[in-house]
Amino acid sequence: MKRSLITLSLGTFGLGVAEFSVMSVLPNLADSFGISITQAGHLISAYALGVCVGAPLIVLFARNWKLNNILKLIMSIFVVGHFIMALSTNYAMGMLARFISGMPHGAYFGTGVIVANRLAEEGKSAVAVSIMVMGMAISNLLGVPFGSWIGQNLSWRFIFSFNTIWGLITLMCIVKFIPEMAALPHTDFKGQFRFLKRPEPWLVILGTMFGNGGTFCWLSYINPLMTEVSGFSSATIPVLMFVAGCGMCIGNYLGGVLADRFAHAKVAMFTQLTMSVALILVFLFAQISWFSAVMMFVCTTGLFTLSSPQQLLIMHQSKGSELMGGAMVQIAFNFGNALGAYFGGVPIALGLGYKPSSAIGAVVVLLGFASFFMLNQLFKKKNTTC
C-alpha cells in the first residue's frame, strides 16, 4: 500500500477522533463545563458549523495552491483547534475551539479525494478513496472507544491533547510522503460555483445532508440511549463504541468495493433505505439490549458505506471545481450532523426520552433515500451512469 495513501488515512483518523469522540464523553464535558447534556450536544454542532464555514473559505483562499501545500495548511489549523480545546476551561472557549477544529475537516476531504484519485491505479479510484477514509473508520474502531475510556477514567482533555500531537505527526508525514502535486486548473471565484447550476450536484448534496443528518439524530445521543434505554452500563460504552467502529470499518471497505462495481448513486440509495429501516427498528425495540446493539452496528456500517460513493459522485459532478465540490459534500455531511444533533435533542429536551430521536432520524434518512432515487432517475433519463 502506498505510503502517501496511508498518510491521507492518518489525517482522517485524527478527523474521526475529533468528530466522533465527543459523543462518547458528552456527560463528562457537561459536568466539566457545568452545562446540560443538550447544551453539550451543541459542541457537536459547533464542530459541524466550523466545517460549513471553513471548507469554502480554505478552498477559495488556497484553490490555486499546489495540492500538497493545501494539505499542510489544513493540518496546521487542525493542530491549533485541538490545542485550544485541550486547554478550554469553559463552555464558550470549548465552542470556539470546536468551531476552529471543524474548519479544516471539509477541505481535507475535498483535497484528499483529489489526491487519492491521482494516486490511484486505473479503475481503483473508489478503493483509493476508501483507504483514505479508512483512517476515520479505524478511529471509531480504536480511537473513539479508547478516548471514551480515557474520558471516563482520566479526563476528556487527554483526547484533545492526543489529537494535537497526532495532527503534528500527520503534518510531518504530509511533508515527507505526499509528493508535490500541481494545482488544479485556475478557476475564478464564480467558476468555483458554476457546477451548482445543474440539479445533479444538488441531489448529491441533499442526499448526503439528509442521510447523515438523520443518522446523527440518533448517533449524537447514543451514549444515554444505550445506558438509560437499552440497559447497558456506562462501563460497556467503550465496548459498544468498538462494535460501532467495526461496523464503520466494514462499511468503509464495502463502500469502496461496491462503488467500483456498481453505479455510485444506486449504492447510496439502497444503503440509505437500509439505514432508515434500522432506525425505525431502534425506535420500536431499543429497550432490547442485544437488538439495539445490532441495529447500531447496521447503522454505523451504512454510514461509512456511503462515504466513497458520495465523495466520487460529487467529484464527477463538479468537473473543474473538484475542490469546492468535495468541500460542499463535507459541508452537507456536517451541516446534516449539526441539524441531526439539534433535532435529535428536541424530544429529549421536551422530556420524551431518547427513543424518539431515532424515529426522527429515520424520516430524515428517508429524505436522503428520495434524493438519491431522484438522482438515479435523472441519470436514467440522460442515459448516463455514475
Coordinates of N, CA and C in Angstrom, one line a residue, residues 27 50 102 137 171 183 189 236 241 251 261 266 275 292 302 360 371 376:
P27 N -21.4 13.4 28.6 CA -21.7 13.6 30.1 C -20.5 14.2 30.8
G50 N -18.2 24.7 12.0 CA -16.9 25.0 11.6 C -16.5 24.4 10.2
G102 N -13.2 22.2 13.5 CA -14.0 21.7 12.4 C -13.7 22.4 11.1
A137 N -12.7 5.4 9.9 CA -13.3 4.2 10.4 C -12.5 3.6 11.5
L171 N 1.1 16.1 10.0 CA 1.7 17.2 9.2 C 3.1 16.8 8.7
A183 N -1.2 22.4 -8.9 CA -2.6 22.9 -8.5 C -3.6 22.5 -9.6
F189 N -13.5 33.0 -9.1 CA -14.4 32.9 -7.9 C -15.8 32.3 -8.4
T236 N -19.7 -0.4 29.7 CA -19.7 -1.1 28.5 C -19.7 -0.2 27.3
M241 N -18.7 1.2 21.5 CA -18.1 2.1 20.5 C -17.1 1.3 19.6
G251 N -18.1 -1.1 6.7 CA -18.9 -0.3 5.8 C -18.0 0.5 4.8
R261 N -17.8 -1.3 -8.5 CA -18.5 -2.3 -9.3 C -19.9 -1.9 -9.7
K266 N -26.7 4.3 -7.0 CA -27.6 3.2 -6.5 C -27.0 2.6 -5.2
M275 N -30.6 2.0 6.2 CA -30.4 2.7 7.4 C -31.7 3.3 8.0
S292 N -30.7 -3.6 20.1 CA -30.2 -2.2 19.9 C -28.8 -2.1 19.5
G302 N -23.7 1.3 7.5 CA -24.3 2.1 6.4 C -23.7 3.4 6.3
I360 N -37.2 10.3 14.4 CA -37.0 11.5 13.6 C -35.9 11.2 12.6
S371 N -33.6 11.6 -2.3 CA -32.7 12.4 -3.2 C -31.9 11.6 -4.1
N376 N -30.8 8.9 -9.4 CA -30.8 7.7 -10.3 C -31.8 7.9 -11.5

